Coordinates of C-alpha atoms (C1' of nucleotides) in Angstrom, one line a residue:
Chain Y
M505 CA -26.2 0.4 75.4
S506 CA -25.5 0.1 72.1
L507 CA -24.1 1.7 68.7
S508 CA -26.9 3.3 66.5
T509 CA -26.6 3.1 62.8
S510 CA -25.2 6.7 63.0
D511 CA -22.6 5.8 65.3
R512 CA -21.7 3.6 63.0
S513 CA -21.0 5.8 59.8
L514 CA -19.3 8.1 62.0
L515 CA -16.4 6.0 63.3
E516 CA -16.8 3.5 60.6
P517 CA -13.6 5.0 58.8
A518 CA -11.3 5.7 61.4
I519 CA -11.9 1.5 62.5
R520 CA -11.6 0.8 59.3
R521 CA -8.1 2.2 59.1
L522 CA -6.8 0.7 62.4
N523 CA -8.0 -2.5 62.0
A524 CA -6.2 -3.0 58.1
L525 CA -3.1 -2.1 59.8
R526 CA -3.2 -4.8 62.6
P527 CA -6.5 -6.8 62.2
L528 CA -8.4 -5.6 65.7
S529 CA -10.3 -8.4 68.2
T530 CA -14.2 -7.9 69.4
E531 CA -14.1 -6.8 72.4
A532 CA -11.2 -4.4 71.6
R533 CA -13.0 -2.5 69.2
T534 CA -15.9 -2.3 70.8
A535 CA -13.9 -0.9 73.8
L536 CA -12.7 1.3 71.4
E537 CA -16.4 2.3 70.0
Y538 CA -17.1 3.8 73.2
A539 CA -14.4 5.6 73.6
L540 CA -14.9 6.9 70.9
L541 CA -17.9 8.2 71.0
E542 CA -17.2 9.7 74.6
G543 CA -15.0 11.7 73.7
L544 CA -16.9 13.0 70.5
Q545 CA -15.7 17.2 69.6
R546 CA -15.8 19.4 66.6
A547 CA -13.4 22.3 64.7
G548 CA -14.2 24.6 62.7
S549 CA -12.0 25.4 59.4
A550 CA -8.6 27.0 60.1
E551 CA -9.0 26.4 63.9
D552 CA -5.4 25.0 65.8
L553 CA -6.2 22.2 67.7
I554 CA -3.4 22.5 69.3
S555 CA 0.4 24.5 69.7
E556 CA 3.2 24.1 68.9
G557 CA 4.4 24.1 72.8
D558 CA 1.7 22.9 74.5
P559 CA 1.8 20.6 77.0
V560 CA -0.3 17.1 75.9
D561 CA -2.7 14.7 77.7
S562 CA -5.1 12.4 75.3
V563 CA -5.2 11.4 72.2
R564 CA -7.1 13.2 69.4
L565 CA -8.7 10.1 66.7
V566 CA -10.3 11.9 63.4
L567 CA -13.4 11.1 62.6
S568 CA -13.5 13.3 59.4
G569 CA -12.3 16.1 57.7
W570 CA -8.9 16.9 56.9
L571 CA -6.4 18.1 59.4
C572 CA -2.2 19.6 58.8
R573 CA 0.8 19.7 60.9
Y574 CA 2.9 22.6 60.9
K575 CA 5.3 24.2 61.8
T576 CA 6.7 27.6 61.6
L577 CA 10.3 29.3 61.2
E578 CA 10.2 33.2 64.0
D579 CA 10.7 35.1 61.3
G580 CA 7.2 33.6 60.0
R581 CA 7.9 31.3 57.3
R582 CA 5.3 28.2 57.5
Q583 CA 6.0 24.4 56.0
I584 CA 2.9 22.0 56.5
V585 CA 5.1 18.7 57.5
N586 CA 2.0 16.1 57.1
F587 CA -1.7 16.3 56.7
I588 CA -4.0 14.1 59.0
F589 CA -7.3 12.0 57.6
P590 CA -9.9 10.2 58.7
G591 CA -8.7 7.6 61.0
E592 CA -5.6 8.3 61.8
S593 CA -4.6 9.6 65.3
C594 CA -2.7 13.2 65.8
D595 CA -1.1 12.3 68.7
A596 CA -1.0 8.8 70.1
H597 CA 1.2 8.5 72.9
A598 CA 2.1 11.8 71.8
F599 CA 1.5 12.4 76.3
L600 CA 5.3 10.2 76.9
L601 CA 6.7 13.3 75.7
S602 CA 5.9 16.6 77.3
V603 CA 5.0 19.0 74.5
M604 CA 4.0 19.3 71.7
D605 CA 7.0 20.0 69.0
H606 CA 4.4 20.8 65.8
S607 CA 0.8 22.1 65.6
I608 CA -2.2 20.8 64.4
A609 CA -4.8 22.5 62.1
A610 CA -7.8 21.8 60.9
M611 CA -8.2 22.6 56.9
T612 CA -12.1 21.9 56.7
Q613 CA -15.1 21.0 59.4
V614 CA -13.5 18.4 61.8
V615 CA -15.1 16.0 63.4
Y616 CA -13.0 13.9 66.0
S617 CA -13.1 11.9 69.3
E618 CA -10.7 12.7 71.7
I619 CA -9.4 9.9 74.5
K620 CA -7.7 11.3 77.8
R621 CA -4.5 9.6 78.7
A622 CA -5.6 6.8 81.1
R623 CA -8.5 6.0 78.8
F624 CA -6.8 5.7 76.8
E625 CA -4.2 3.9 78.6
A626 CA -6.5 1.5 79.7
L627 CA -7.5 0.7 76.1
V628 CA -4.1 -0.5 74.5
A629 CA -2.8 -1.9 78.6
G630 CA -6.3 -4.2 78.2
D631 CA -5.7 -5.2 73.9
R632 CA -2.6 -5.9 72.5
S633 CA -3.8 -5.6 69.0
L634 CA -5.5 -2.6 69.7
A635 CA -1.7 -0.9 71.3
E636 CA 0.1 -2.8 68.0
A637 CA -2.7 -0.6 65.8
F638 CA -1.5 2.3 66.8
W639 CA 1.9 1.5 67.1
C640 CA 1.7 0.7 63.3
E641 CA 0.0 4.2 62.6
T642 CA 3.3 5.8 64.2
L643 CA 5.3 3.9 61.9
V644 CA 3.6 4.4 59.0
N645 CA 3.3 7.9 60.1
N646 CA 7.2 7.9 60.1
A647 CA 7.6 6.5 56.4
I648 CA 5.2 9.5 55.6
Q649 CA 7.6 11.4 57.3
R650 CA 10.7 10.6 55.5
E651 CA 8.9 10.0 52.4
W652 CA 8.5 14.0 52.6
A653 CA 12.3 14.8 53.1
I654 CA 13.7 13.4 49.8
N655 CA 10.6 15.1 48.3
L656 CA 11.6 18.6 49.4
G657 CA 15.4 17.6 49.4
R658 CA 15.5 15.8 46.0
R659 CA 12.1 16.5 44.0
V660 CA 11.8 19.2 41.9
A661 CA 8.5 21.5 41.4
L662 CA 6.7 19.4 39.1
E663 CA 7.2 16.3 40.3
R664 CA 7.0 17.4 43.8
V665 CA 3.0 18.4 43.5
A666 CA 2.4 15.7 41.5
H667 CA 4.1 13.8 44.4
L668 CA 1.8 15.3 47.0
F669 CA -1.2 14.8 44.8
C670 CA -0.4 11.3 44.1
E671 CA 0.2 10.4 48.1
I672 CA -2.9 12.0 48.8
F673 CA -4.8 10.4 46.7
E674 CA -3.8 7.0 47.8
R675 CA -4.1 7.9 51.4
L676 CA -8.1 8.9 51.2
R677 CA -8.9 6.0 48.7
P678 CA -8.9 3.4 51.9
V679 CA -11.5 6.1 53.7
G680 CA -13.5 6.1 51.4
M681 CA -12.7 9.3 50.4
V682 CA -11.8 8.8 46.6
E683 CA -14.2 8.6 44.2
G684 CA -13.6 7.2 40.3
N685 CA -10.5 9.7 39.6
S686 CA -11.5 12.3 41.6
C687 CA -11.0 13.3 45.7
I688 CA -11.8 16.4 47.6
M689 CA -8.6 19.1 47.9
P690 CA -10.5 21.6 50.2
V691 CA -7.1 23.5 50.9
T692 CA -5.3 26.4 49.2
Q693 CA -3.3 27.0 47.0
M694 CA -0.9 28.6 49.7
D695 CA -1.5 25.6 52.1
L696 CA -0.6 23.5 48.6
A697 CA 2.6 25.7 48.6
D698 CA 3.1 25.4 52.5
A699 CA 3.4 21.6 52.2
T700 CA 5.9 21.1 49.1
G701 CA 8.0 24.4 49.8
L702 CA 7.7 26.3 46.9
S703 CA 6.3 29.8 47.0
V704 CA 2.4 30.6 45.9
V705 CA 3.1 31.7 42.7
H706 CA 5.4 29.1 41.3
L707 CA 2.7 26.1 43.0
N708 CA 0.1 29.0 40.9
R709 CA 2.4 27.9 38.5
T710 CA 3.5 24.8 38.4
V711 CA -0.3 23.5 39.1
Q712 CA -1.1 25.1 35.8
E713 CA 1.7 22.8 34.0
L714 CA -0.3 19.6 35.4
R715 CA -3.3 21.1 34.1
S716 CA -2.3 22.1 30.2
S717 CA -0.7 18.9 30.2
G718 CA -3.8 16.9 31.0
L719 CA -2.8 14.9 34.0
I720 CA -4.9 16.4 37.0
V721 CA -8.2 18.5 36.9
L722 CA -8.4 20.7 40.0
R723 CA -10.9 23.6 40.1
E724 CA -14.3 24.0 43.0
R725 CA -12.0 21.7 45.6
T726 CA -12.3 18.8 43.8
L727 CA -9.0 17.0 42.7
T728 CA -9.3 14.6 39.2
I729 CA -6.7 12.8 38.2
N730 CA -7.2 11.7 34.2
D731 CA -3.8 9.5 34.2
L732 CA -3.4 8.2 37.3
D733 CA -0.2 6.0 36.3
A734 CA 1.5 9.1 34.4
L735 CA 0.7 11.2 37.4
K736 CA 2.2 8.7 39.6
D737 CA 5.9 8.2 36.3
A738 CA 5.5 11.6 36.6
A739 CA 6.1 12.1 40.5
L740 CA 8.5 8.7 41.2
F741 CA 5.9 7.8 43.1
S742 CA 6.0 4.8 44.6
P743 CA 3.2 4.5 47.1
S744 CA 5.0 1.0 49.4
Y745 CA 5.9 4.0 52.0
L746 CA 2.5 4.1 52.8
Q747 CA 1.8 0.5 54.1
L748 CA -1.6 0.4 52.1
Y749 CA -1.4 -3.5 51.5
R750 CA 0.4 -4.9 54.1
R751 CA -2.1 -8.0 54.9
G752 CA -2.2 -8.4 50.8
Chain F
M1061 CA 26.9 -14.5 84.3
S1062 CA 27.9 -11.2 85.2
L1063 CA 29.1 -7.8 82.9
S1064 CA 33.0 -7.2 82.6
T1065 CA 34.0 -3.7 83.1
S1066 CA 34.0 -3.4 79.2
D1067 CA 30.9 -4.6 78.6
R1068 CA 29.9 -2.3 80.5
S1069 CA 31.1 0.7 78.5
L1070 CA 30.4 -0.6 75.0
L1071 CA 26.7 -0.6 76.1
E1072 CA 26.9 2.3 78.2
P1073 CA 25.9 5.7 76.1
A1074 CA 22.8 3.1 74.5
I1075 CA 21.0 2.5 78.2
R1076 CA 22.8 5.9 79.2
R1077 CA 20.3 7.3 76.3
L1078 CA 17.4 5.3 77.1
N1079 CA 17.3 5.8 80.1
A1080 CA 17.6 9.3 79.6
L1081 CA 13.8 9.1 77.5
R1082 CA 12.6 7.2 80.4
P1083 CA 14.0 5.6 83.5
L1084 CA 14.8 2.2 83.8
S1085 CA 13.8 -0.3 85.9
T1086 CA 16.9 -2.3 87.1
E1087 CA 15.9 -5.2 85.9
A1088 CA 14.4 -4.6 82.7
R1089 CA 18.2 -2.7 82.5
T1090 CA 19.1 -6.2 83.2
A1091 CA 17.3 -8.0 80.5
L1092 CA 18.5 -5.8 78.3
E1093 CA 22.3 -5.7 78.2
Y1094 CA 21.8 -9.3 78.5
A1095 CA 19.8 -10.1 75.4
L1096 CA 22.3 -6.6 73.9
L1097 CA 26.1 -8.4 74.7
E1098 CA 24.3 -11.5 72.4
G1099 CA 23.3 -10.3 69.5
L1100 CA 26.3 -8.0 69.2
Q1101 CA 27.5 -7.0 65.2
R1102 CA 30.0 -4.7 63.4
A1103 CA 29.6 -3.1 60.0
G1104 CA 32.4 -1.9 58.1
S1105 CA 32.0 1.8 56.5
A1106 CA 30.0 2.5 53.8
E1107 CA 28.4 -0.9 55.1
D1108 CA 23.7 -1.0 53.9
L1109 CA 22.9 -2.6 57.5
I1110 CA 19.2 -3.0 55.7
S1111 CA 18.2 -2.3 52.2
E1112 CA 15.1 -0.7 51.1
G1113 CA 12.1 -3.2 50.5
D1114 CA 14.6 -5.9 52.6
P1115 CA 11.6 -7.3 55.6
V1116 CA 12.3 -6.9 59.0
D1117 CA 12.7 -9.2 61.8
S1118 CA 14.6 -8.0 64.5
V1119 CA 15.7 -5.0 66.1
R1120 CA 19.1 -3.1 65.8
L1121 CA 20.3 -0.9 68.5
V1122 CA 23.8 1.2 68.0
L1123 CA 26.3 1.1 70.5
S1124 CA 29.1 3.3 68.7
G1125 CA 29.3 5.3 64.9
W1126 CA 27.7 6.8 62.8
L1127 CA 25.0 5.4 60.3
C1128 CA 22.3 7.3 58.0
R1129 CA 19.5 6.3 56.5
Y1130 CA 18.7 7.2 53.4
K1131 CA 15.9 7.0 50.0
T1132 CA 17.1 7.0 46.3
L1133 CA 15.2 8.3 43.3
E1134 CA 15.1 5.6 40.1
D1135 CA 17.5 8.4 38.4
G1136 CA 20.2 8.5 41.5
R1137 CA 18.5 11.5 43.6
R1138 CA 19.8 10.8 46.9
Q1139 CA 18.4 12.1 50.2
I1140 CA 19.2 11.0 53.6
V1141 CA 16.9 11.5 55.6
N1142 CA 18.3 11.1 59.3
F1143 CA 21.4 10.2 61.2
I1144 CA 21.1 7.0 63.8
F1145 CA 24.1 7.9 66.4
P1146 CA 24.8 5.3 69.5
G1147 CA 22.1 4.5 71.6
E1148 CA 19.6 4.6 68.8
S1149 CA 17.0 2.0 67.4
C1150 CA 17.4 1.3 64.2
D1151 CA 14.2 0.3 63.6
A1152 CA 12.0 -0.5 66.7
H1153 CA 8.8 -2.2 66.3
A1154 CA 9.3 -2.2 62.5
F1155 CA 8.7 -5.7 62.0
L1156 CA 5.4 -4.7 62.9
L1157 CA 5.8 -3.3 59.4
S1158 CA 6.6 -6.2 56.3
V1159 CA 9.1 -4.2 54.6
M1160 CA 11.7 -1.6 55.5
D1161 CA 11.0 1.7 53.1
H1162 CA 14.5 3.0 53.1
S1163 CA 18.3 2.1 54.1
I1164 CA 20.5 2.0 57.1
A1165 CA 24.1 3.1 55.9
A1166 CA 27.0 2.6 58.4
M1167 CA 29.1 6.1 57.4
T1168 CA 31.8 4.6 59.7
Q1169 CA 33.3 1.9 62.1
V1170 CA 30.3 0.7 63.6
V1171 CA 28.9 -2.2 66.5
Y1172 CA 25.3 -2.7 67.3
S1173 CA 23.5 -4.8 68.3
E1174 CA 20.5 -7.5 66.8
I1175 CA 18.0 -8.3 69.3
K1176 CA 15.6 -10.8 67.1
R1177 CA 12.0 -10.1 66.8
A1178 CA 10.9 -12.7 69.4
R1179 CA 13.2 -11.8 72.1
F1180 CA 12.7 -8.1 72.1
E1181 CA 8.8 -8.8 71.7
A1182 CA 9.5 -10.7 75.4
L1183 CA 11.8 -7.7 76.5
V1184 CA 9.2 -5.1 75.8
A1185 CA 6.0 -7.4 76.5
G1186 CA 8.1 -8.3 80.2
D1187 CA 8.8 -4.0 81.2
R1188 CA 6.7 -1.6 81.1
S1189 CA 9.3 0.9 81.2
L1190 CA 11.3 -0.6 78.8
A1191 CA 8.5 -0.4 76.1
E1192 CA 8.1 3.7 76.5
A1193 CA 11.8 4.3 76.0
F1194 CA 11.0 2.6 72.7
W1195 CA 8.0 3.7 72.3
C1196 CA 9.7 7.7 73.2
E1197 CA 12.4 6.7 70.6
T1198 CA 10.9 6.5 67.9
L1199 CA 8.5 9.8 69.0
V1200 CA 11.6 12.0 68.9
N1201 CA 13.0 10.4 66.2
N1202 CA 9.3 11.7 64.5
A1203 CA 10.2 15.0 65.6
I1204 CA 13.1 14.8 64.1
Q1205 CA 11.9 14.0 61.2
R1206 CA 9.1 17.0 61.0
E1207 CA 12.6 19.3 61.6
W1208 CA 13.7 18.2 58.4
A1209 CA 11.2 18.7 56.5
I1210 CA 10.9 22.5 57.5
N1211 CA 15.0 22.8 56.9
L1212 CA 14.4 21.1 53.9
G1213 CA 11.5 23.0 52.9
R1214 CA 11.9 27.0 54.0
R1215 CA 15.5 26.9 55.1
V1216 CA 18.1 28.6 53.1
A1217 CA 21.2 26.6 52.3
L1218 CA 23.3 28.9 55.1
E1219 CA 20.4 27.8 57.8
R1220 CA 20.1 24.2 56.6
V1221 CA 23.8 23.8 57.2
A1222 CA 24.1 25.3 59.6
H1223 CA 20.8 23.9 61.4
L1224 CA 22.3 20.6 60.4
F1225 CA 25.5 20.9 62.1
C1226 CA 23.8 22.1 65.0
E1227 CA 21.2 19.3 65.4
I1228 CA 24.2 16.7 65.3
F1229 CA 25.8 18.2 67.7
E1230 CA 22.9 18.8 70.6
R1231 CA 22.3 15.0 69.6
L1232 CA 26.0 13.9 70.2
R1233 CA 26.6 15.7 73.1
P1234 CA 24.2 14.3 75.7
V1235 CA 26.0 10.0 74.7
G1236 CA 29.6 11.8 74.8
M1237 CA 30.5 12.3 71.7
V1238 CA 30.8 16.1 72.0
E1239 CA 34.3 17.6 74.1
G1240 CA 34.0 21.3 74.6
N1241 CA 32.8 22.8 72.1
S1242 CA 34.4 19.9 69.1
C1243 CA 32.8 16.4 67.8
I1244 CA 33.6 14.1 65.2
M1245 CA 32.1 14.6 61.8
P1246 CA 32.8 11.8 59.8
V1247 CA 31.0 12.3 56.5
T1248 CA 32.5 13.8 53.2
Q1249 CA 31.1 16.5 52.1
M1250 CA 28.7 14.8 49.6
D1251 CA 26.9 13.2 52.4
L1252 CA 26.1 16.6 54.2
A1253 CA 24.7 18.0 50.2
D1254 CA 22.6 14.8 50.4
A1255 CA 21.1 15.4 54.0
T1256 CA 20.2 19.6 53.6
G1257 CA 19.0 18.5 50.1
L1258 CA 21.9 20.7 48.2
S1259 CA 24.6 19.9 45.5
V1260 CA 28.3 19.0 46.8
V1261 CA 29.3 22.5 45.0
H1262 CA 27.1 24.5 46.9
L1263 CA 27.2 22.5 49.9
N1264 CA 30.8 23.7 49.6
R1265 CA 30.1 27.3 49.3
T1266 CA 27.8 27.2 52.2
V1267 CA 30.4 25.2 54.3
Q1268 CA 33.5 28.3 53.1
E1269 CA 30.8 30.8 53.6
L1270 CA 30.2 29.7 57.2
R1271 CA 33.9 28.8 57.5
S1272 CA 34.8 32.2 57.1
S1273 CA 32.3 34.0 59.1
G1274 CA 34.0 32.4 62.1
L1275 CA 31.2 30.2 62.8
I1276 CA 32.8 26.6 62.7
V1277 CA 35.5 25.0 62.1
L1278 CA 35.7 21.3 59.8
R1279 CA 38.6 20.1 58.6
E1280 CA 39.9 16.8 59.7
R1281 CA 36.6 14.9 60.2
T1282 CA 36.2 17.1 63.2
L1283 CA 33.7 20.0 63.6
T1284 CA 34.5 22.5 65.9
I1285 CA 31.1 25.6 66.7
N1286 CA 32.8 28.7 68.0
D1287 CA 30.5 30.6 69.4
L1288 CA 27.4 27.7 69.8
D1289 CA 24.8 30.9 69.9
A1290 CA 25.8 32.5 67.0
L1291 CA 25.4 29.3 64.8
K1292 CA 21.9 29.0 66.2
D1293 CA 20.5 31.7 65.2
A1294 CA 21.8 31.8 62.4
A1295 CA 19.7 28.5 62.0
L1296 CA 16.7 29.9 63.3
F1297 CA 17.7 26.7 65.7
S1298 CA 15.3 25.7 68.4
P1299 CA 15.9 22.3 70.3
S1300 CA 12.7 22.1 71.9
Y1301 CA 12.1 19.1 69.5
L1302 CA 15.0 16.8 69.9
Q1303 CA 13.3 16.5 73.6
L1304 CA 16.6 16.5 75.5
Y1305 CA 15.2 18.0 78.6
R1306 CA 12.7 16.6 79.5
R1307 CA 12.9 15.0 82.8
G1308 CA 14.8 18.6 84.0
Chain U
dC130 C1' -22.5 44.7 46.7
dG131 C1' -18.4 45.8 49.1
dA132 C1' -14.2 44.1 51.2
dG133 C1' -10.7 40.6 51.4
dT134 C1' -9.1 35.6 50.1
dT135 C1' -7.3 33.2 46.6
dC136 C1' -5.9 32.9 42.2
dT137 C1' -3.3 33.9 37.8
dT138 C1' -0.3 36.4 35.1
dG139 C1' 4.4 39.1 33.9
dA140 C1' 8.6 40.7 35.2
dT141 C1' 12.6 40.7 37.2
dC142 C1' 15.8 39.6 40.1
dC143 C1' 18.4 35.7 42.7
dT144 C1' 19.9 31.8 44.9
dA145 C1' 21.4 27.1 43.4
dC146 C1' 22.2 23.8 39.8
dT147 C1' 25.6 22.3 36.3
dC148 C1' 29.8 21.8 33.8
dA149 C1' 34.3 21.9 33.7
dA150 C1' 38.3 21.2 35.7
dG151 C1' 42.2 21.6 38.7
dA152 C1' 44.1 21.0 43.8
dA153 C1' 44.1 18.0 48.0
dG154 C1' 44.4 14.4 50.3
dC155 C1' 44.2 9.5 51.1
dG156 C1' 45.4 3.7 50.2
dT157 C1' 47.8 1.0 48.4
dG158 C1' 51.3 -1.7 46.2
dG159 C1' 56.0 -1.4 44.5
Chain C
dC1058 C1' 59.2 6.2 50.5
dC1059 C1' 57.8 7.1 46.3
dA1060 C1' 54.5 7.2 42.6
dC1061 C1' 50.0 6.3 41.0
dG1062 C1' 45.1 5.9 41.0
dC1063 C1' 40.8 7.3 43.4
dT1064 C1' 38.2 10.3 46.3
dT1065 C1' 37.2 14.6 48.1
dC1066 C1' 37.0 19.6 48.0
dT1067 C1' 37.3 23.9 45.9
dT1068 C1' 36.8 27.2 42.3
dG1069 C1' 34.8 29.2 38.0
dA1070 C1' 31.7 30.1 34.9
dG1071 C1' 27.3 29.8 32.7
dT1072 C1' 22.2 29.0 33.6
dA1073 C1' 17.8 27.9 35.5
dG1074 C1' 14.5 27.0 38.8
dG1075 C1' 11.8 29.3 41.4
dA1076 C1' 11.6 34.0 44.3
dT1077 C1' 9.8 38.6 45.1
dC1078 C1' 7.5 42.2 43.9
dA1079 C1' 3.2 43.7 41.9
dA1080 C1' -0.7 44.1 40.0
dG1081 C1' -4.8 43.2 38.0
dA1082 C1' -9.3 39.0 38.1
dA1083 C1' -11.7 35.7 39.9
dC1084 C1' -14.3 33.8 43.8
dT1085 C1' -16.2 34.4 48.5
dC1086 C1' -18.8 35.9 51.8
dG1087 C1' -21.3 39.0 54.8

DNA sequence: CGAGTTCTTGATCCTACTCAAGAAGCGTGG
DNA sequence: CCACGCTTCTTGAGTAGGATCAAGAACTCG
């Protein structure tokens, strides 16, 4: 059995990202690729992959599409606490805990791979580089979550939205989802509001402010950043927490 | 060489907490205890243990005292993104990443133990239960960070402060730092403001609202929660994210 | 083409911020 | 033990950033 070209291109972003976090051995890479191909799944837009309170017994790795992690309060208030992009895992090792503390929803059509607990454990037990890559992933995730705390707690609306756009752009870049100064932005303004802790109305006005100052163009589900440095300045954005250049 | 009684009582909260996350083997426990005793350190109140941008090459485990993780913006705005309590580690495996993305400050006198990278790696490589306990710790930390996102993004001031008090109380309980319905609260209102994303003035007014409604007493660096259930209701607090009862 | 989202705009309200200053607490040194 | 300075807490007054309410426009999609 060997991998076809289409298999390779499907897996490529995920493998590339893990490999950037921690160089994978050839064997680990191959073992992972086969495991991924065996567990392929699809989810439709707006579908919940897993919900708060659900038990976890597998690891999902996203191959294409956008997802988000979110939590809700009893009265319906909702906060998107993070996005999940291709190459990222939904819940590596999360089965060590009993249940999900949050929900994960697909925001677009999604292709992912589900690896059962035992299989995943065997994979990471068999190769140190793979275990470390997943470790790193969790740590980076943690760092992003901390940055979201300061975003929600201390930045004003304009900075907050600008920061979110910068982060999305920089996270999409290494998985090949940025072209020139544009990337897809397949989410509604309500989603952006829930990610920035703003009301939809105020998010809309803030986006328009960014538009009219010429920093961004956002239309037809595409975000174009005219002047990334200027947007970063407006956002007080400093990308080190993303650990993108660990090996540079 | 054997452990004295005072050694044991010093290490007890940390060991107990790790053990609650994942039952430790006797050998792992002993090996960890010796490593901890060899790396004992102290830090004074308001001292930074490590700062954003610093390289990391060791793991610190807190034995007594309170710390916080915080980030700052260029113009001085500061957000405390989490607290660190006895039994928790500052940066398990953080050396897998290049540098700290945030700072860690002591809020009281702190006793902690520093384990150098190689030593730590040998410890977790030698015992699966220990590795898993530290894994779990990171995952719980991650979950707490997510809850902070919804706290900062979607709860109003009163809920936010009430939620913080509930969380602190529930996190201090399993390490024996709660007596009756009281726990220490050795932080200034400015710190609480930075943790809740509020201004000092508004935090103060919010605390007074909680006081005058009879929910809490906060004086002389002690927090007393008169009616925990009522406070939880006011905070929309649901403790499952803390994973306190994983084995129950 | 029609119904349901999503986006946009206007008007009003209110939560939380800022500025300012006094009170209380606390540590240090005389 | 008290005086002094510094930090922390508290209160008042005015402001503003962002929420809410409401309704129309533009876009999807069956």
